[in-house]
Short mmCIF file of C-alpha atoms and ligand atoms in Angstrom, two decimals:
data_model
loop_
_atom_site.label_atom_id
_atom_site.label_comp_id
_atom_site.label_asym_id
_atom_site.label_seq_id
_atom_site.Cartn_x
_atom_site.Cartn_y
_atom_site.Cartn_z
CA MET A 1 -21.60 -5.76 13.01
CA ALA A 2 -18.58 -7.86 12.06
CA PRO A 3 -15.73 -7.73 14.60
CA ILE A 4 -12.18 -6.61 13.99
CA ARG A 5 -9.69 -9.40 14.50
CA GLN A 6 -5.98 -9.75 14.74
CA LEU A 7 -4.93 -6.19 15.30
CA PRO A 8 -1.32 -5.85 14.27
CA VAL A 9 0.06 -5.71 17.82
CA LEU A 10 3.56 -4.81 16.69
CA GLN A 11 2.34 -1.67 15.03
CA ASN A 12 1.98 1.67 16.81
CA TRP A 13 0.38 4.82 15.57
CA ASP A 14 -0.95 8.19 16.65
CA CYS A 15 -1.48 11.28 14.58
CA HIS A 16 1.40 13.69 15.18
CA GLN A 17 -0.29 16.42 13.16
CA CYS A 18 2.43 16.79 10.57
CA GLY A 19 -0.35 17.90 8.17
CA SER A 20 1.06 15.77 5.37
CA CYS A 21 -2.21 13.92 4.61
CA CYS A 22 -4.08 17.24 4.59
CA THR A 23 -1.79 18.60 1.88
CA ASP A 24 -1.17 15.43 -0.12
CA TYR A 25 -4.61 14.06 -0.96
CA TRP A 26 -8.05 14.90 -2.17
CA VAL A 27 -10.62 14.12 0.48
CA PRO A 28 -13.75 12.55 -1.07
CA ILE A 29 -16.96 13.19 0.83
CA SER A 30 -20.46 11.74 0.67
CA GLU A 31 -23.53 13.92 0.13
CA GLU A 32 -24.44 13.42 3.79
CA GLU A 33 -21.04 14.74 4.87
CA ARG A 34 -21.33 17.69 2.51
CA GLN A 35 -24.66 18.63 4.06
CA ARG A 36 -23.20 18.24 7.55
CA ILE A 37 -20.29 20.56 6.75
CA LEU A 38 -22.66 23.08 5.12
CA ALA A 39 -24.75 23.06 8.30
CA GLN A 40 -21.64 23.97 10.33
CA GLY A 41 -22.02 27.53 9.02
CA TRP A 42 -18.48 28.14 7.77
CA GLU A 43 -19.64 30.81 5.31
CA GLN A 44 -20.35 33.06 8.30
CA GLU A 45 -16.66 33.14 9.24
CA PRO A 46 -14.99 36.12 7.54
CA GLU A 47 -12.13 33.99 6.16
CA TYR A 48 -14.59 31.67 4.36
CA ARG A 49 -16.76 34.32 2.71
CA GLY A 50 -16.81 33.53 -1.01
CA VAL A 51 -14.43 30.59 -0.57
CA PRO A 52 -15.69 27.35 -2.13
CA LEU A 53 -15.61 24.49 0.38
CA PHE A 54 -16.16 21.67 -2.14
CA VAL A 55 -15.11 20.70 -5.64
CA LYS A 56 -17.08 18.44 -7.97
CA TYR A 57 -15.17 15.70 -9.71
CA GLY A 58 -15.70 12.52 -11.70
CA PRO A 59 -17.58 11.89 -14.97
CA PRO A 60 -20.96 13.65 -15.45
CA TRP A 61 -22.90 10.42 -14.76
CA ARG A 62 -21.08 9.83 -11.47
CA ARG A 63 -20.37 13.24 -10.01
CA ARG A 64 -18.89 13.26 -6.53
CA TYR A 65 -17.59 15.91 -4.18
CA ARG A 66 -14.29 16.40 -2.44
CA LEU A 67 -13.08 19.05 -0.02
CA ALA A 68 -11.65 22.10 -1.75
CA GLN A 69 -8.00 23.06 -1.39
CA THR A 70 -6.43 26.45 -0.96
CA LYS A 71 -3.12 27.76 -2.23
CA GLY A 72 -0.36 25.19 -1.98
CA ASP A 73 -2.84 22.30 -2.20
CA ARG A 74 -3.72 22.62 1.48
CA CYS A 75 -7.10 21.35 2.63
CA VAL A 76 -9.49 24.30 2.93
CA PHE A 77 -9.98 23.41 6.64
CA LEU A 78 -6.30 23.16 7.56
CA ASP A 79 -5.10 25.98 9.83
CA GLU A 80 -1.66 27.59 9.97
CA ARG A 81 -0.54 25.22 12.75
CA GLY A 82 -1.40 22.15 10.67
CA LEU A 83 -4.59 21.40 12.63
CA CYS A 84 -8.05 20.65 11.29
CA LYS A 85 -10.54 23.46 11.91
CA ILE A 86 -13.55 21.11 11.77
CA HIS A 87 -11.94 18.95 14.45
CA ALA A 88 -11.05 21.97 16.59
CA LYS A 89 -14.53 23.48 16.42
CA PHE A 90 -16.90 20.49 16.26
CA GLY A 91 -14.82 17.49 17.40
CA LEU A 92 -13.41 14.39 15.75
CA HIS A 93 -16.75 12.94 14.65
CA ALA A 94 -17.66 16.02 12.65
CA LYS A 95 -14.79 15.32 10.23
CA PRO A 96 -15.32 13.42 6.97
CA PHE A 97 -15.02 9.64 7.26
CA ALA A 98 -11.95 9.54 4.97
CA CYS A 99 -10.06 11.85 7.38
CA ARG A 100 -11.02 9.79 10.43
CA LEU A 101 -10.12 6.52 8.73
CA TYR A 102 -6.67 7.59 7.52
CA PRO A 103 -4.17 5.94 7.83
CA TYR A 104 -6.09 2.79 8.73
CA ILE A 105 -7.25 0.42 6.04
CA LEU A 106 -10.04 -1.99 6.94
CA VAL A 107 -9.77 -5.21 4.98
CA PRO A 108 -12.83 -7.51 4.73
CA HIS A 109 -12.19 -11.14 5.75
CA GLY A 110 -15.54 -12.89 5.42
CA ASP A 111 -16.97 -12.65 8.92
CA HIS A 112 -14.55 -10.06 10.29
CA TRP A 113 -12.31 -7.14 9.42
CA ARG A 114 -8.55 -6.91 9.71
CA VAL A 115 -6.52 -3.75 9.94
CA SER A 116 -3.76 -2.52 7.69
CA MET A 117 -2.05 0.86 7.64
CA ARG A 118 -1.05 3.40 5.03
CA PHE A 119 2.64 3.76 5.73
CA ALA A 120 2.62 6.96 3.70
CA CYS A 121 1.80 8.49 7.09
CA PRO A 122 5.25 9.21 8.57
CA SER A 123 4.05 8.23 12.07
CA ALA A 124 2.94 4.80 10.82
CA ALA A 125 6.25 4.21 9.02
CA ALA A 126 8.21 5.27 12.13
CA ASN A 127 5.91 3.23 14.44
CA LYS A 128 5.23 6.27 16.60
CA GLY A 129 2.35 6.40 19.07
CA ARG A 130 0.00 3.99 20.81
CA CYS A 131 -0.05 0.27 20.14
CA LEU A 132 -2.89 -0.39 17.69
CA SER A 133 -4.51 -2.77 20.16
CA GLU A 134 -5.24 0.32 22.29
CA ALA A 135 -7.20 1.80 19.40
CA ALA A 136 -9.59 -1.17 19.29
CA GLU A 137 -12.66 0.87 20.21
CA GLU A 138 -11.97 3.56 17.64
CA LEU A 139 -11.38 0.90 14.96
CA HIS A 140 -14.58 -0.86 15.96
CA ASP A 141 -16.53 2.39 15.39
CA LEU A 142 -14.85 2.94 12.03
CA ALA A 143 -15.68 -0.61 10.95
CA ARG A 144 -19.32 -0.14 11.90
CA GLU A 145 -19.46 3.06 9.90
CA MET A 146 -17.69 1.41 6.99
CA GLU A 147 -20.37 -1.26 6.84
CA GLN A 148 -23.01 1.45 6.68
CA TRP A 149 -21.34 3.75 4.23
CA ASP A 150 -21.81 3.04 0.59
CA GLN A 151 -19.29 5.53 -0.78
CA ARG A 152 -16.09 4.26 0.79
CA PRO A 153 -13.06 5.94 -0.72
CA GLY A 154 -10.58 3.50 -2.18
CA TYR A 155 -12.80 0.49 -1.63
CA GLN A 156 -15.31 -1.46 -3.62
CA ARG A 157 -18.51 -2.60 -2.00
CA PRO A 158 -17.88 -6.16 -0.76
CA ARG A 159 -19.84 -8.58 -2.87
CA GLY A 160 -22.04 -11.43 -1.76
CA PRO A 161 -23.21 -12.02 1.79
CA GLY A 162 -21.35 -10.83 4.86
CA LEU A 163 -18.07 -9.08 4.18
CA GLY A 164 -17.64 -10.39 0.68
CA ASP A 165 -16.19 -13.35 -1.11
CA PRO A 166 -12.54 -14.26 -0.59
CA PRO A 167 -10.14 -13.08 -3.29
CA SER A 168 -9.48 -15.79 -5.86
CA LEU A 169 -6.34 -17.81 -5.30
CA ASP A 170 -5.06 -17.68 -8.82
CA GLY A 171 -7.12 -16.68 -11.83
CA ARG A 172 -10.33 -18.68 -11.66
CA GLN A 173 -9.25 -20.96 -8.83
CA ARG A 174 -11.18 -20.11 -5.65
CA VAL A 175 -11.17 -21.53 -2.15
CA GLY A 176 -13.24 -20.60 0.90
CA TRP A 177 -12.08 -18.15 3.56
CA ASP A 178 -10.83 -20.93 5.88
CA ASP A 179 -8.57 -22.42 3.23
CA LEU A 180 -7.43 -19.01 2.06
CA HIS A 181 -6.37 -18.27 5.64
CA LEU A 182 -4.31 -21.49 5.59
CA PHE A 183 -2.40 -20.21 2.54
CA GLN A 184 -1.98 -16.87 4.27
CA ASP A 185 -0.68 -18.59 7.42
CA ALA A 186 1.83 -20.55 5.30
CA VAL A 187 3.18 -17.30 3.85
CA ILE A 188 3.35 -15.74 7.32
CA ARG A 189 5.23 -18.78 8.65
CA LEU A 190 7.83 -18.39 5.89
CA PHE A 191 8.01 -14.76 6.72
CA LYS A 192 8.65 -15.35 10.40
CA ALA A 193 11.66 -17.58 9.70
CA GLY A 194 14.06 -15.37 11.67
CA GLN A 195 17.15 -17.37 10.59
CA ASP A 196 16.75 -16.04 7.03
CA ASP A 197 17.25 -12.48 5.90
CA LEU A 198 14.24 -10.73 4.42
CA ALA A 199 15.35 -11.32 0.83
CA ARG A 200 15.46 -15.12 1.31
CA ARG A 201 12.08 -15.07 3.04
CA TRP A 202 10.60 -13.35 0.00
CA LEU A 203 12.34 -15.78 -2.33
CA LYS A 204 10.78 -18.65 -0.41
CA CYS A 205 7.34 -17.01 -0.65
CA LEU A 206 7.75 -16.79 -4.44
CA ALA A 207 8.79 -20.45 -4.60
CA LEU A 208 5.68 -21.34 -2.56
CA ALA A 209 3.49 -19.37 -4.99
CA ARG A 210 5.03 -21.20 -7.97
CA LEU A 211 4.45 -24.63 -6.45
CA CYS A 212 0.90 -23.89 -5.34
CA ARG A 213 -0.02 -22.50 -8.74
CA GLN A 214 0.66 -25.91 -10.26
CA ALA A 215 -1.86 -27.67 -7.99
CA ARG A 216 -5.66 -27.80 -7.88
CA PHE A 217 -7.29 -27.22 -4.52
CA ASP A 218 -10.93 -28.10 -5.15
CA LYS A 219 -10.54 -31.45 -3.32
CA LEU A 220 -7.61 -30.57 -1.09
CA THR A 221 -9.06 -28.66 1.80
CA GLY A 222 -8.97 -28.25 5.61
CA GLY A 223 -6.58 -30.66 7.41
CA ARG A 224 -5.33 -32.20 4.14
CA LEU A 225 -4.47 -28.78 2.79
CA ARG A 226 -2.60 -28.00 6.00
CA GLU A 227 -0.53 -31.20 5.62
CA PHE A 228 0.14 -30.38 1.97
CA LEU A 229 1.35 -26.91 2.89
CA ASP A 230 3.63 -28.31 5.63
CA LEU A 231 5.32 -30.51 3.03
CA VAL A 232 5.60 -27.71 0.51
CA LEU A 233 7.11 -25.34 3.10
CA ALA A 234 9.81 -27.90 3.89
CA ALA A 235 10.54 -28.37 0.16
CA VAL A 236 10.68 -24.62 -0.42
CA ASP A 237 13.19 -24.19 2.40
CA ALA A 238 15.39 -27.00 1.09
CA GLU A 239 15.39 -25.74 -2.48
CA THR A 240 15.79 -21.99 -2.06
CA PRO A 241 19.48 -21.03 -2.35
CA ARG A 242 20.97 -19.61 0.83
CA ARG A 243 23.29 -17.19 -0.92
CA LEU A 244 21.90 -14.28 -2.92
CA ASP A 245 24.98 -14.56 -5.18
CA ASP A 246 23.57 -17.83 -6.49
CA TYR A 247 20.93 -15.84 -8.39
CA ALA A 248 21.80 -14.32 -11.76
CA PRO A 249 21.49 -10.52 -11.97
CA PRO A 250 18.19 -9.28 -13.45
CA GLY A 251 18.08 -9.20 -17.25
CA TRP A 252 17.30 -6.08 -19.31
CA MET A 253 13.59 -6.87 -19.43
CA GLY A 254 13.43 -7.36 -15.67
CA ARG A 255 15.21 -4.05 -15.13
CA VAL A 256 12.96 -2.12 -17.50
CA LEU A 257 9.77 -3.55 -15.97
CA PHE A 258 11.17 -2.90 -12.49
CA ARG A 259 11.83 0.76 -13.27
CA GLN A 260 8.41 1.07 -14.89
CA ALA A 261 6.81 -0.24 -11.68
CA LEU A 262 9.04 2.08 -9.67
CA ALA A 263 7.93 5.06 -11.76
CA ILE A 264 4.30 4.29 -10.88
CA HIS A 265 5.09 3.88 -7.18
CA ILE A 266 7.16 7.03 -6.77
CA ARG A 267 5.03 9.26 -8.99
CA LYS A 268 2.92 11.92 -7.32
CA ASP A 269 0.48 13.92 -9.40
CA GLN A 270 -1.35 15.88 -6.73
CA GLY A 271 -0.70 17.64 -3.44
CA VAL A 272 2.24 19.74 -2.26
CA ARG A 273 4.72 17.01 -3.13
CA ARG A 274 3.51 16.83 -6.73
CA GLY A 275 6.50 16.22 -8.95
CA VAL A 276 7.32 17.02 -12.57
CA SER A 277 3.68 16.53 -13.60
CA LYS A 278 3.04 20.12 -12.47
CA GLN A 279 5.25 21.23 -15.39
CA GLY A 280 2.87 19.59 -17.84
CA ARG A 281 2.31 16.35 -19.65
CA LEU A 282 5.43 16.60 -21.77
CA ALA A 283 7.66 16.93 -18.70
CA LEU A 284 5.94 13.93 -17.12
CA MET A 285 6.37 11.80 -20.25
CA SER A 286 10.01 12.76 -20.47
CA ALA A 287 10.53 11.78 -16.79
CA MET A 288 8.77 8.43 -17.36
CA TRP A 289 11.00 7.81 -20.38
CA GLN A 290 14.06 8.59 -18.29
CA MET A 291 12.88 6.06 -15.70
CA LEU A 292 12.63 3.40 -18.41
CA ARG A 293 16.13 4.21 -19.69
CA GLY A 294 17.56 4.24 -16.18
CA THR A 295 20.51 6.52 -16.96
CA GLY A 296 21.47 9.96 -15.66
CA LYS A 297 19.73 11.59 -12.70
CA LEU A 298 16.66 10.20 -10.97
CA PRO A 299 13.75 12.36 -12.25
CA GLN A 300 11.79 14.18 -9.56
CA LEU A 301 8.51 12.34 -9.98
CA GLN A 302 7.65 13.74 -6.56
CA VAL A 303 9.20 16.45 -4.45
CA GLY A 304 11.76 15.14 -1.98
CA LEU A 305 13.10 12.16 -3.94
CA PRO A 306 16.86 11.65 -3.56
CA ASP A 307 18.99 13.89 -5.72
CA CYS A 308 21.20 11.14 -7.15
CA SER A 309 21.95 9.15 -10.26
CA PHE A 310 20.59 5.74 -11.25
CA GLU A 311 24.15 4.47 -11.02
CA GLU A 312 24.36 5.35 -7.32
CA LEU A 313 21.12 3.47 -6.68
CA GLU A 314 22.69 0.25 -7.99
CA LYS A 315 25.51 0.08 -5.44
CA PRO A 316 25.21 -2.76 -2.88
CA LEU A 317 23.51 -1.69 0.34
CA GLY A 318 24.42 -4.55 2.67
CA PRO A 319 22.38 -5.61 5.70
CA LEU A 320 20.19 -2.98 7.32
CA PRO A 321 20.87 -1.99 10.93
CA PRO A 322 18.46 -3.73 13.38
CA GLU A 323 16.01 -0.84 13.81
CA ALA A 324 15.66 -0.34 10.06
CA ALA A 325 15.32 -4.09 9.42
CA GLN A 326 12.58 -4.24 12.07
CA ALA A 327 10.71 -1.38 10.38
CA LEU A 328 10.73 -3.28 7.08
CA GLU A 329 9.66 -6.52 8.76
CA ARG A 330 6.85 -4.73 10.55
CA TYR A 331 5.68 -3.24 7.26
CA TYR A 332 5.38 -6.67 5.68
CA ALA A 333 3.88 -8.23 8.81
CA VAL A 334 1.03 -5.69 8.70
CA LYS A 335 0.41 -6.16 4.95
CA LEU A 336 0.53 -9.96 5.12
CA SER A 337 -1.60 -10.35 8.23
CA SER A 338 -4.28 -8.04 6.84
CA LEU A 339 -4.28 -9.36 3.23
CA GLN A 340 -4.09 -5.79 1.99
CA PHE A 341 -2.25 -7.01 -1.08
CA CYS A 342 -5.15 -8.71 -2.88
CA GLY A 343 -8.91 -8.62 -3.24
CA PRO A 344 -10.90 -5.40 -2.83
CA THR A 345 -8.04 -3.45 -1.23
CA TYR A 346 -5.66 -4.26 -4.09
CA PHE A 347 -7.57 -3.90 -7.35
CA ASP A 348 -9.16 -7.35 -6.96
CA TYR A 349 -5.84 -9.06 -7.56
CA PRO A 350 -5.87 -12.82 -6.86
CA PHE A 351 -3.96 -13.95 -3.75
CA TRP A 352 -0.74 -15.11 -5.44
CA ASP A 353 -0.62 -12.18 -7.89
CA GLY A 354 -1.09 -9.74 -5.04
CA LEU A 355 1.64 -11.47 -3.06
CA GLU A 356 3.99 -10.94 -6.01
CA ALA A 357 2.95 -7.28 -6.20
CA LEU A 358 3.90 -6.96 -2.53
CA ALA A 359 7.17 -8.87 -3.11
CA LEU A 360 8.08 -6.34 -5.80
CA THR A 361 7.99 -3.56 -3.19
CA PHE A 362 10.98 -5.20 -1.46
CA PRO A 363 13.56 -4.44 -4.18
CA MET A 364 11.89 -1.04 -4.66
CA ILE A 365 12.24 -0.09 -1.02
CA ARG A 366 15.85 -1.32 -0.86
CA TRP A 367 16.60 0.62 -4.07
CA LEU A 368 15.19 3.81 -2.56
CA ILE A 369 16.96 3.35 0.80
CA ARG A 370 20.25 3.71 -1.11
CA GLY A 371 19.13 7.15 -2.29
CA PHE A 372 17.94 8.26 1.16
CA ALA A 373 21.16 7.06 2.85
CA TYR A 374 22.06 10.70 3.59
CA LEU A 375 19.20 10.74 6.17
CA GLY A 376 20.88 8.00 8.21
CA GLU A 377 19.07 4.93 9.53
CA PRO A 378 16.34 4.15 10.40
CA GLU A 379 15.00 7.38 8.78
CA ALA A 380 16.17 6.28 5.30
CA THR A 381 14.16 3.07 5.60
CA HIS A 382 11.11 4.84 7.06
CA ARG A 383 11.15 7.33 4.20
CA ALA A 384 11.58 4.64 1.54
CA ILE A 385 8.67 2.62 2.98
CA SER A 386 6.50 5.77 3.07
CA VAL A 387 7.20 6.66 -0.55
CA ILE A 388 6.64 3.17 -1.96
CA ASP A 389 3.57 2.40 0.14
CA GLU A 390 1.82 5.64 -0.78
CA ASN A 391 0.65 4.30 -4.14
CA PHE A 392 0.47 0.63 -3.12
CA GLY A 393 -3.19 -0.29 -3.59
CA TYR A 394 -4.09 3.32 -4.41
CA SER A 395 -2.60 4.39 -7.74
CA PRO A 396 -5.14 3.22 -10.37
CA LEU A 397 -2.17 2.61 -12.69
CA LEU A 398 -1.28 -0.43 -10.56
CA GLY A 399 -4.65 -1.99 -11.32
CA THR A 400 -4.40 -1.72 -15.12
CA GLY A 401 -4.05 -4.69 -17.47
CA ARG A 402 -0.64 -3.39 -18.50
CA GLN A 403 0.72 -3.52 -14.97
CA ARG A 404 -0.79 -6.98 -14.37
CA LEU A 405 0.94 -8.16 -17.54
CA ALA A 406 4.25 -6.62 -16.43
CA LEU A 407 3.98 -8.42 -13.10
CA TRP A 408 3.12 -11.68 -14.84
CA ILE A 409 6.22 -11.38 -17.08
CA LEU A 410 8.44 -10.63 -14.04
CA SER A 411 7.06 -13.69 -12.29
CA PHE A 412 7.00 -16.05 -15.30
CA ARG A 413 10.62 -15.28 -16.25
CA GLN A 414 11.66 -15.37 -12.57
CA GLU A 415 12.98 -11.83 -12.95
CA LEU A 416 11.18 -11.01 -9.71
CA ASP A 417 13.42 -13.48 -7.85
CA ARG A 418 16.50 -11.95 -9.47
CA LEU A 419 15.41 -8.42 -8.56
CA ILE A 420 14.89 -9.44 -4.94
CA ALA A 421 18.30 -11.12 -4.79
CA TRP A 422 20.03 -8.23 -6.62
CA TYR A 423 18.64 -5.41 -4.51
CA GLY A 424 18.79 -7.59 -1.39
CA ARG A 425 22.61 -7.28 -1.61
S1 LIG B 501 0.16 12.11 7.83
FE1 LIG B 501 -0.23 10.91 9.70
S2 LIG B 501 0.75 12.06 11.37
FE2 LIG B 501 0.60 13.45 9.63
S3 LIG B 501 -1.37 14.56 9.94
FE3 LIG B 501 -1.83 12.78 8.63
S4 LIG B 501 -2.44 11.14 10.02
FE4 LIG B 501 -1.41 12.74 11.28
#
């Protein structure tokens, strides 16, 4: 089995049994898991007599099962204290794979796996629990199971030999895993530049992407690629303005596409936090239209969004206090070191496109922190990260041609840079 490498040592996590994942998501299960749960004899318990444990979903030619939910969108196996009854009665390994994996994300890297997290889990966003390096054994077991299991939720089967081909660099341009890791290291080096604030680090990453997109890398590889990247990093640092005020504010198109992307990220159409979509399609369309217009009150695309106006969300935020800034840095460190922004864990986006998709979360998170300011810091930042990351790599809307085009326009017109500078204020 392929090893797990480079555990994000800065990241901590333990389940604190808030029950949020058991009330927010559908849990897909394989046929083998369904049979295992059936064999546990739940129908003999009085409370489960006549209660369906599974629901079929998907098109007729690809029917799959998920765990059923009871009133209030709670998992059918969730007890009143927020604990899993399968876990309590039969132990951790009797639970479906999706439940055991959450909130980890295993990202294939050729001959090994790397680990990312779903920061939608409040404990992951708040960095609560054991250091991930202490969970190495558990992650090793999950990776082994992942390699065996053909029905992985949220993942596509890695293609080719080993753990799959590397994501393309840009469109049709491909490099091997070793060279792709050199590009990744270059981005991480920019990101670790502690003398810059986070906004300037992102602006430098975007400048790096622009420069690299103009070059061909079929002959430039290994040590020569490393030298090239060293030169480019120096140029990027020299040419990226130091003051965010040097960037023009985003134009109308940048703002509309930004709010459209925001609408996708903050929208929740299932679970207890389901927003206006539970009032019907018309209400959802009206809320999406309001997001595009960006006037009046922020529509409740999910329960618990700030009760404020778009105008309030435009006010400058200023620098984050150290604990909140560290939470945001940690979030990006985990995503960048795992590559969970491109390839099979991000709709097969090429490396640079996925990096831009991740960069776009920066102005989104800063925008949302303004609305959650009433929580105080670092809770406001934790909550904003949780909300934005929930759909990152998971909402199918982010993988559509329309969203790829929107991201391309933001990048091509350098509106993405302006958004980062504007909401970095
Ligand atoms: S959301 Fe996180 S902390 Fe809460 S129950 Fe799920 S895994 Fe545990």
